Amino acid sequence: MKILIVEDEVPLLESMEAYLKNEHYLVERATNYQEGSFKIHLYEYDCILLDIGLPDGNGLTLLEELKACRQKAGILIISAKNSLDDKITGLDLGADDYLTKPFHLSELNARLDDVLRRKKFDTNTAIEIANLHIDLSRRTAKVEENNLNLTKKEFDILLHLVANKTRVVTKTSLAENLWGDHVDQVDSFDFLFAHIKNLKKKLSEANASIEIHNVYGVGYQLVEL
């Protein structure tokens, strides 16, 4: 899952980034309004942690931009302001939750996990598609009773495809979701192809009733057999 943190307090930003990376999230950062605006117009995210009090603009205005450009990301507002008006305004503008500073990082993680489940999996911690079973909390997958020994990247690819099972996922979108905003600097998608190939093999060997189909010139789609 790819997270963008928009936060100008660098010590807090760095502690959130380190904690969430340890929780297996892919984390990008922006330290001001302008940088945050640039990134949300250029890249896609699963969730955005958004500070209201930015040095060069209001986070609530950035939230309006997010909705205007039809970002499907979950929005968790983070602010030192314990104002009911700010909270109501943020939620009215489309934020999914509101967390007031100071907070424990474990609470941030719990709120983030809840927002992501609500946005992508209707609050479920377990996902079933055909004979594939995914446990989100344990980050494990199995076909019937046979565990799939997936690497972190393979699990993230599978989860992203499951979350978008009705869509064709482009190579660029999938690569950005797994490797971050700097993926546009690479010369090829060979690194992605290798992970997809290994994941396909593991699903096939486990007799999964799903397949990852190549959509020529576009990307991939998860298909039930």
PDB file of C-alpha atoms in Angstrom:
ATOM      1  CA  MET A   1       0.000   0.000   0.000  1.00  0.00           C
ATOM      2  CA  LYS A   2       1.340   3.385  -1.025  1.00  0.00           C
ATOM      3  CA  ILE A   3       1.072   6.269   1.439  1.00  0.00           C
ATOM      4  CA  LEU A   4       1.769   9.991   1.014  1.00  0.00           C
ATOM      5  CA  ILE A   5       2.514  12.003   4.164  1.00  0.00           C
ATOM      6  CA  VAL A   6       2.016  15.770   3.802  1.00  0.00           C
ATOM      7  CA  GLU A   7       3.569  17.192   6.980  1.00  0.00           C
ATOM      8  CA  ASP A   8       5.878  20.170   7.612  1.00  0.00           C
ATOM      9  CA  GLU A   9       7.148  19.084  11.057  1.00  0.00           C
ATOM     10  CA  VAL A  10      10.197  17.132   9.939  1.00  0.00           C
ATOM     11  CA  PRO A  11      10.800  15.148  13.186  1.00  0.00           C
ATOM     12  CA  LEU A  12       7.164  13.980  13.194  1.00  0.00           C
ATOM     13  CA  LEU A  13       7.302  13.276   9.457  1.00  0.00           C
ATOM     14  CA  GLU A  14      10.438  11.161   9.848  1.00  0.00           C
ATOM     15  CA  SER A  15       9.047   9.199  12.798  1.00  0.00           C
ATOM     16  CA  MET A  16       5.793   8.465  10.919  1.00  0.00           C
ATOM     17  CA  GLU A  17       7.717   7.491   7.803  1.00  0.00           C
ATOM     18  CA  ALA A  18      10.038   5.103   9.678  1.00  0.00           C
ATOM     19  CA  TYR A  19       7.174   3.517  11.618  1.00  0.00           C
ATOM     20  CA  LEU A  20       4.957   2.978   8.579  1.00  0.00           C
ATOM     21  CA  LYS A  21       7.807   1.570   6.496  1.00  0.00           C
ATOM     22  CA  ASN A  22       8.389  -0.924   9.291  1.00  0.00           C
ATOM     23  CA  GLU A  23       4.691  -1.826   8.963  1.00  0.00           C
ATOM     24  CA  HIS A  24       5.309  -2.687   5.284  1.00  0.00           C
ATOM     25  CA  TYR A  25       3.856   0.466   3.741  1.00  0.00           C
ATOM     26  CA  LEU A  26       5.506   2.240   0.837  1.00  0.00           C
ATOM     27  CA  VAL A  27       5.846   5.837   2.021  1.00  0.00           C
ATOM     28  CA  GLU A  28       6.355   9.075   0.076  1.00  0.00           C
ATOM     29  CA  ARG A  29       6.621  12.529   1.655  1.00  0.00           C
ATOM     30  CA  ALA A  30       5.805  16.181   1.037  1.00  0.00           C
ATOM     31  CA  THR A  31       6.779  18.924   3.474  1.00  0.00           C
ATOM     32  CA  ASN A  32       4.620  21.758   2.144  1.00  0.00           C
ATOM     33  CA  TYR A  33       1.460  22.586   0.199  1.00  0.00           C
ATOM     34  CA  GLN A  34       3.188  23.099  -3.142  1.00  0.00           C
ATOM     35  CA  GLU A  35       5.018  19.764  -3.017  1.00  0.00           C
ATOM     36  CA  GLY A  36       1.881  17.966  -1.865  1.00  0.00           C
ATOM     37  CA  SER A  37      -0.166  19.511  -4.686  1.00  0.00           C
ATOM     38  CA  PHE A  38       2.459  18.502  -7.252  1.00  0.00           C
ATOM     39  CA  LYS A  39       2.487  14.887  -6.093  1.00  0.00           C
ATOM     40  CA  ILE A  40      -1.267  14.349  -5.880  1.00  0.00           C
ATOM     41  CA  HIS A  41      -1.686  15.570  -9.454  1.00  0.00           C
ATOM     42  CA  LEU A  42       1.104  13.352 -10.749  1.00  0.00           C
ATOM     43  CA  TYR A  43       0.846  10.105  -8.752  1.00  0.00           C
ATOM     44  CA  GLU A  44      -1.780   7.804  -7.244  1.00  0.00           C
ATOM     45  CA  TYR A  45      -1.859   6.809  -3.566  1.00  0.00           C
ATOM     46  CA  ASP A  46      -3.854   4.406  -1.422  1.00  0.00           C
ATOM     47  CA  CYS A  47      -4.005   6.870   1.476  1.00  0.00           C
ATOM     48  CA  ILE A  48      -2.829  10.414   2.183  1.00  0.00           C
ATOM     49  CA  LEU A  49      -1.944  11.615   5.689  1.00  0.00           C
ATOM     50  CA  LEU A  50      -2.667  15.321   5.468  1.00  0.00           C
ATOM     51  CA  ASP A  51      -1.640  18.064   7.882  1.00  0.00           C
ATOM     52  CA  ILE A  52      -3.940  21.093   7.869  1.00  0.00           C
ATOM     53  CA  GLY A  53      -1.417  23.709   9.002  1.00  0.00           C
ATOM     54  CA  LEU A  54       1.140  23.838   6.175  1.00  0.00           C
ATOM     55  CA  PRO A  55       3.614  26.739   5.865  1.00  0.00           C
ATOM     56  CA  ASP A  56       2.511  27.771   2.361  1.00  0.00           C
ATOM     57  CA  GLY A  57      -1.159  26.851   2.342  1.00  0.00           C
ATOM     58  CA  ASN A  58      -4.116  25.201   4.057  1.00  0.00           C
ATOM     59  CA  GLY A  59      -4.386  21.414   4.014  1.00  0.00           C
ATOM     60  CA  LEU A  60      -8.152  21.721   3.623  1.00  0.00           C
ATOM     61  CA  THR A  61      -7.603  23.476   0.295  1.00  0.00           C
ATOM     62  CA  LEU A  62      -5.323  20.613  -0.709  1.00  0.00           C
ATOM     63  CA  LEU A  63      -8.138  18.239   0.233  1.00  0.00           C
ATOM     64  CA  GLU A  64     -10.420  20.120  -2.176  1.00  0.00           C
ATOM     65  CA  GLU A  65      -7.790  19.672  -4.884  1.00  0.00           C
ATOM     66  CA  LEU A  66      -7.669  15.958  -4.154  1.00  0.00           C
ATOM     67  CA  LYS A  67     -11.380  15.586  -4.725  1.00  0.00           C
ATOM     68  CA  ALA A  68     -11.321  17.812  -7.813  1.00  0.00           C
ATOM     69  CA  CYS A  69      -8.709  15.598  -9.500  1.00  0.00           C
ATOM     70  CA  ARG A  70     -10.723  12.503  -8.492  1.00  0.00           C
ATOM     71  CA  GLN A  71      -8.047  10.890  -6.377  1.00  0.00           C
ATOM     72  CA  LYS A  72      -9.478   7.686  -4.907  1.00  0.00           C
ATOM     73  CA  ALA A  73      -7.064   7.738  -1.989  1.00  0.00           C
ATOM     74  CA  GLY A  74      -8.272   7.514   1.584  1.00  0.00           C
ATOM     75  CA  ILE A  75      -7.694  10.778   3.471  1.00  0.00           C
ATOM     76  CA  LEU A  76      -6.602  10.914   7.114  1.00  0.00           C
ATOM     77  CA  ILE A  77      -6.314  14.484   8.380  1.00  0.00           C
ATOM     78  CA  ILE A  78      -3.556  15.079  10.928  1.00  0.00           C
ATOM     79  CA  SER A  79      -3.544  18.410  12.717  1.00  0.00           C
ATOM     80  CA  ALA A  80      -2.579  20.133  15.952  1.00  0.00           C
ATOM     81  CA  LYS A  81      -5.877  21.974  15.795  1.00  0.00           C
ATOM     82  CA  ASN A  82      -8.454  20.354  18.053  1.00  0.00           C
ATOM     83  CA  SER A  83     -11.221  22.399  16.478  1.00  0.00           C
ATOM     84  CA  LEU A  84     -14.620  20.850  15.891  1.00  0.00           C
ATOM     85  CA  ASP A  85     -15.140  23.229  12.949  1.00  0.00           C
ATOM     86  CA  ASP A  86     -11.940  22.018  11.232  1.00  0.00           C
ATOM     87  CA  LYS A  87     -12.931  18.411  11.804  1.00  0.00           C
ATOM     88  CA  ILE A  88     -16.426  18.903  10.396  1.00  0.00           C
ATOM     89  CA  THR A  89     -15.102  20.879   7.428  1.00  0.00           C
ATOM     90  CA  GLY A  90     -12.530  18.187   6.644  1.00  0.00           C
ATOM     91  CA  LEU A  91     -15.072  15.385   6.832  1.00  0.00           C
ATOM     92  CA  ASP A  92     -17.560  17.388   4.749  1.00  0.00           C
ATOM     93  CA  LEU A  93     -14.860  17.855   2.102  1.00  0.00           C
ATOM     94  CA  GLY A  94     -14.397  14.089   1.902  1.00  0.00           C
ATOM     95  CA  ALA A  95     -11.786  13.146   4.502  1.00  0.00           C
ATOM     96  CA  ASP A  96     -12.208   9.646   5.940  1.00  0.00           C
ATOM     97  CA  ASP A  97     -10.918  10.303   9.457  1.00  0.00           C
ATOM     98  CA  TYR A  98      -9.294  12.957  11.652  1.00  0.00           C
ATOM     99  CA  LEU A  99      -6.410  12.513  14.105  1.00  0.00           C
ATOM    100  CA  THR A 100      -5.325  15.270  16.506  1.00  0.00           C
ATOM    101  CA  LYS A 101      -1.682  15.788  17.516  1.00  0.00           C
ATOM    102  CA  PRO A 102      -0.047  14.558  19.642  1.00  0.00           C
ATOM    103  CA  PHE A 103      -0.828  10.904  18.966  1.00  0.00           C
ATOM    104  CA  HIS A 104       0.784   7.508  19.391  1.00  0.00           C
ATOM    105  CA  LEU A 105       2.129   5.961  16.212  1.00  0.00           C
ATOM    106  CA  SER A 106       0.254   2.761  17.008  1.00  0.00           C
ATOM    107  CA  GLU A 107      -3.009   4.757  16.944  1.00  0.00           C
ATOM    108  CA  LEU A 108      -2.009   6.294  13.608  1.00  0.00           C
ATOM    109  CA  ASN A 109      -1.394   2.818  12.225  1.00  0.00           C
ATOM    110  CA  ALA A 110      -4.768   1.563  13.489  1.00  0.00           C
ATOM    111  CA  ARG A 111      -6.623   4.542  11.962  1.00  0.00           C
ATOM    112  CA  LEU A 112      -4.731   4.154   8.690  1.00  0.00           C
ATOM    113  CA  ASP A 113      -5.483   0.439   8.545  1.00  0.00           C
ATOM    114  CA  ASP A 114      -9.177   1.141   9.136  1.00  0.00           C
ATOM    115  CA  VAL A 115      -9.320   3.794   6.391  1.00  0.00           C
ATOM    116  CA  LEU A 116      -7.616   1.485   3.893  1.00  0.00           C
ATOM    117  CA  ARG A 117      -9.952  -1.415   4.666  1.00  0.00           C
ATOM    118  CA  ARG A 118     -13.022   0.788   4.323  1.00  0.00           C
ATOM    119  CA  LYS A 119     -11.817   2.235   1.008  1.00  0.00           C
ATOM    120  CA  LYS A 120     -10.693  -1.012  -0.595  1.00  0.00           C
ATOM    121  CA  PHE A 121     -12.146  -4.000   1.235  1.00  0.00           C
ATOM    122  CA  ASP A 122     -15.294  -2.834   3.080  1.00  0.00           C
ATOM    123  CA  THR A 123     -13.621  -3.173   6.518  1.00  0.00           C
ATOM    124  CA  ASN A 124     -12.817  -6.858   6.013  1.00  0.00           C
ATOM    125  CA  THR A 125      -9.526  -8.209   7.347  1.00  0.00           C
ATOM    126  CA  ALA A 126      -9.919 -11.413   5.333  1.00  0.00           C
ATOM    127  CA  ILE A 127     -10.479 -11.499   1.578  1.00  0.00           C
ATOM    128  CA  GLU A 128     -11.669 -14.431  -0.490  1.00  0.00           C
ATOM    129  CA  ILE A 129     -11.676 -14.605  -4.249  1.00  0.00           C
ATOM    130  CA  ALA A 130     -12.284 -18.003  -5.861  1.00  0.00           C
ATOM    131  CA  ASN A 131     -10.137 -20.415  -3.790  1.00  0.00           C
ATOM    132  CA  LEU A 132      -7.658 -17.726  -2.767  1.00  0.00           C
ATOM    133  CA  HIS A 133      -7.715 -16.525   0.850  1.00  0.00           C
ATOM    134  CA  ILE A 134      -5.840 -13.392   1.983  1.00  0.00           C
ATOM    135  CA  ASP A 135      -5.345 -12.359   5.599  1.00  0.00           C
ATOM    136  CA  LEU A 136      -4.670  -8.606   5.612  1.00  0.00           C
ATOM    137  CA  SER A 137      -3.635  -8.404   9.254  1.00  0.00           C
ATOM    138  CA  ARG A 138      -1.075 -11.211   8.946  1.00  0.00           C
ATOM    139  CA  ARG A 139      -0.142 -10.393   5.341  1.00  0.00           C
ATOM    140  CA  THR A 140      -0.496 -14.024   4.308  1.00  0.00           C
ATOM    141  CA  ALA A 141      -2.168 -15.743   1.363  1.00  0.00           C
ATOM    142  CA  LYS A 142      -3.177 -19.321   0.739  1.00  0.00           C
ATOM    143  CA  VAL A 143      -4.990 -21.398  -1.871  1.00  0.00           C
ATOM    144  CA  GLU A 144      -7.493 -23.537   0.006  1.00  0.00           C
ATOM    145  CA  GLU A 145      -5.270 -24.868   2.824  1.00  0.00           C
ATOM    146  CA  ASN A 146      -1.947 -24.453   1.016  1.00  0.00           C
ATOM    147  CA  ASN A 147       0.092 -21.427   2.080  1.00  0.00           C
ATOM    148  CA  LEU A 148       1.635 -19.316  -0.667  1.00  0.00           C
ATOM    149  CA  ASN A 149       5.184 -18.396   0.286  1.00  0.00           C
ATOM    150  CA  LEU A 150       5.146 -14.923  -1.221  1.00  0.00           C
ATOM    151  CA  THR A 151       7.804 -12.264  -0.958  1.00  0.00           C
ATOM    152  CA  LYS A 152       6.719  -8.819   0.249  1.00  0.00           C
ATOM    153  CA  LYS A 153       6.586  -7.480  -3.310  1.00  0.00           C
ATOM    154  CA  GLU A 154       4.669 -10.509  -4.582  1.00  0.00           C
ATOM    155  CA  PHE A 155       2.110 -10.128  -1.796  1.00  0.00           C
ATOM    156  CA  ASP A 156       1.725  -6.409  -2.538  1.00  0.00           C
ATOM    157  CA  ILE A 157       1.262  -7.086  -6.258  1.00  0.00           C
ATOM    158  CA  LEU A 158      -1.393  -9.705  -5.522  1.00  0.00           C
ATOM    159  CA  LEU A 159      -3.202  -7.413  -3.072  1.00  0.00           C
ATOM    160  CA  HIS A 160      -3.180  -4.507  -5.526  1.00  0.00           C
ATOM    161  CA  LEU A 161      -4.617  -6.700  -8.283  1.00  0.00           C
ATOM    162  CA  VAL A 162      -7.297  -8.084  -5.940  1.00  0.00           C
ATOM    163  CA  ALA A 163      -8.253  -4.561  -4.840  1.00  0.00           C
ATOM    164  CA  ASN A 164      -8.680  -3.632  -8.510  1.00  0.00           C
ATOM    165  CA  LYS A 165     -10.062  -6.952  -9.742  1.00  0.00           C
ATOM    166  CA  THR A 166     -12.671  -5.315 -11.982  1.00  0.00           C
ATOM    167  CA  ARG A 167     -10.065  -3.147 -13.714  1.00  0.00           C
ATOM    168  CA  VAL A 168      -7.002  -3.514 -15.883  1.00  0.00           C
ATOM    169  CA  VAL A 169      -4.089  -2.225 -13.782  1.00  0.00           C
ATOM    170  CA  THR A 170      -1.469  -0.415 -15.830  1.00  0.00           C
ATOM    171  CA  LYS A 171       2.192  -1.318 -15.476  1.00  0.00           C
ATOM    172  CA  THR A 172       2.972   2.239 -14.403  1.00  0.00           C
ATOM    173  CA  SER A 173       0.257   2.315 -11.733  1.00  0.00           C
ATOM    174  CA  LEU A 174       1.347  -1.031 -10.340  1.00  0.00           C
ATOM    175  CA  ALA A 175       5.022  -0.078 -10.324  1.00  0.00           C
ATOM    176  CA  GLU A 176       4.303   3.267  -8.620  1.00  0.00           C
ATOM    177  CA  ASN A 177       2.190   1.536  -5.984  1.00  0.00           C
ATOM    178  CA  LEU A 178       5.024  -0.854  -5.176  1.00  0.00           C
ATOM    179  CA  TRP A 179       8.201   1.163  -5.692  1.00  0.00           C
ATOM    180  CA  GLY A 180       7.191   4.768  -5.206  1.00  0.00           C
ATOM    181  CA  ASP A 181       7.180   7.985  -7.158  1.00  0.00           C
ATOM    182  CA  HIS A 182      10.779   7.600  -8.348  1.00  0.00           C
ATOM    183  CA  VAL A 183       9.823   4.643 -10.540  1.00  0.00           C
ATOM    184  CA  ASP A 184       9.457   7.028 -13.503  1.00  0.00           C
ATOM    185  CA  GLN A 185      13.250   7.366 -13.488  1.00  0.00           C
ATOM    186  CA  VAL A 186      13.870   3.713 -14.405  1.00  0.00           C
ATOM    187  CA  ASP A 187      14.593   2.619 -17.964  1.00  0.00           C
ATOM    188  CA  SER A 188      12.329  -0.454 -18.074  1.00  0.00           C
ATOM    189  CA  PHE A 189       9.777  -2.517 -16.169  1.00  0.00           C
ATOM    190  CA  ASP A 190      11.983  -5.632 -16.071  1.00  0.00           C
ATOM    191  CA  PHE A 191      11.939  -5.603 -12.265  1.00  0.00           C
ATOM    192  CA  LEU A 192       8.119  -5.726 -12.316  1.00  0.00           C
ATOM    193  CA  PHE A 193       7.984  -8.452 -14.960  1.00  0.00           C
ATOM    194  CA  ALA A 194      10.202 -10.699 -12.829  1.00  0.00           C
ATOM    195  CA  HIS A 195       7.923 -10.392  -9.776  1.00  0.00           C
ATOM    196  CA  ILE A 196       4.794 -10.969 -11.875  1.00  0.00           C
ATOM    197  CA  LYS A 197       6.342 -14.076 -13.448  1.00  0.00           C
ATOM    198  CA  ASN A 198       7.195 -15.552 -10.021  1.00  0.00           C
ATOM    199  CA  LEU A 199       3.737 -14.751  -8.648  1.00  0.00           C
ATOM    200  CA  LYS A 200       2.029 -16.379 -11.643  1.00  0.00           C
ATOM    201  CA  LYS A 201       4.131 -19.503 -11.144  1.00  0.00           C
ATOM    202  CA  LYS A 202       3.277 -19.775  -7.439  1.00  0.00           C
ATOM    203  CA  LEU A 203      -0.455 -19.350  -8.101  1.00  0.00           C
ATOM    204  CA  SER A 204      -0.345 -21.974 -10.848  1.00  0.00           C
ATOM    205  CA  GLU A 205       1.604 -24.483  -8.757  1.00  0.00           C
ATOM    206  CA  ALA A 206      -0.936 -24.079  -5.933  1.00  0.00           C
ATOM    207  CA  ASN A 207      -3.829 -24.707  -8.373  1.00  0.00           C
ATOM    208  CA  ALA A 208      -5.341 -21.295  -7.734  1.00  0.00           C
ATOM    209  CA  SER A 209      -8.652 -20.636  -9.478  1.00  0.00           C
ATOM    210  CA  ILE A 210      -7.414 -17.210 -10.533  1.00  0.00           C
ATOM    211  CA  GLU A 211      -4.875 -16.097 -13.087  1.00  0.00           C
ATOM    212  CA  ILE A 212      -3.000 -12.890 -13.793  1.00  0.00           C
ATOM    213  CA  HIS A 213      -3.655 -12.011 -17.423  1.00  0.00           C
ATOM    214  CA  ASN A 214      -1.380  -9.777 -19.465  1.00  0.00           C
ATOM    215  CA  VAL A 215      -3.314  -7.062 -21.282  1.00  0.00           C
ATOM    216  CA  TYR A 216      -1.013  -6.293 -24.160  1.00  0.00           C
ATOM    217  CA  GLY A 217       0.383  -2.779 -24.130  1.00  0.00           C
ATOM    218  CA  VAL A 218      -1.523  -1.827 -20.966  1.00  0.00           C
ATOM    219  CA  GLY A 219      -0.888  -3.953 -17.898  1.00  0.00           C
ATOM    220  CA  TYR A 220      -2.493  -6.794 -15.942  1.00  0.00           C
ATOM    221  CA  GLN A 221      -5.865  -8.011 -14.728  1.00  0.00           C
ATOM    222  CA  LEU A 222      -6.827 -10.660 -12.197  1.00  0.00           C
ATOM    223  CA  VAL A 223      -9.273 -13.158 -13.724  1.00  0.00           C
ATOM    224  CA  GLU A 224     -11.268 -15.923 -12.023  1.00  0.00           C
ATOM    225  CA  LEU A 225     -11.203 -19.252 -13.876  1.00  0.00           C
TER     226      LEU A 225
END
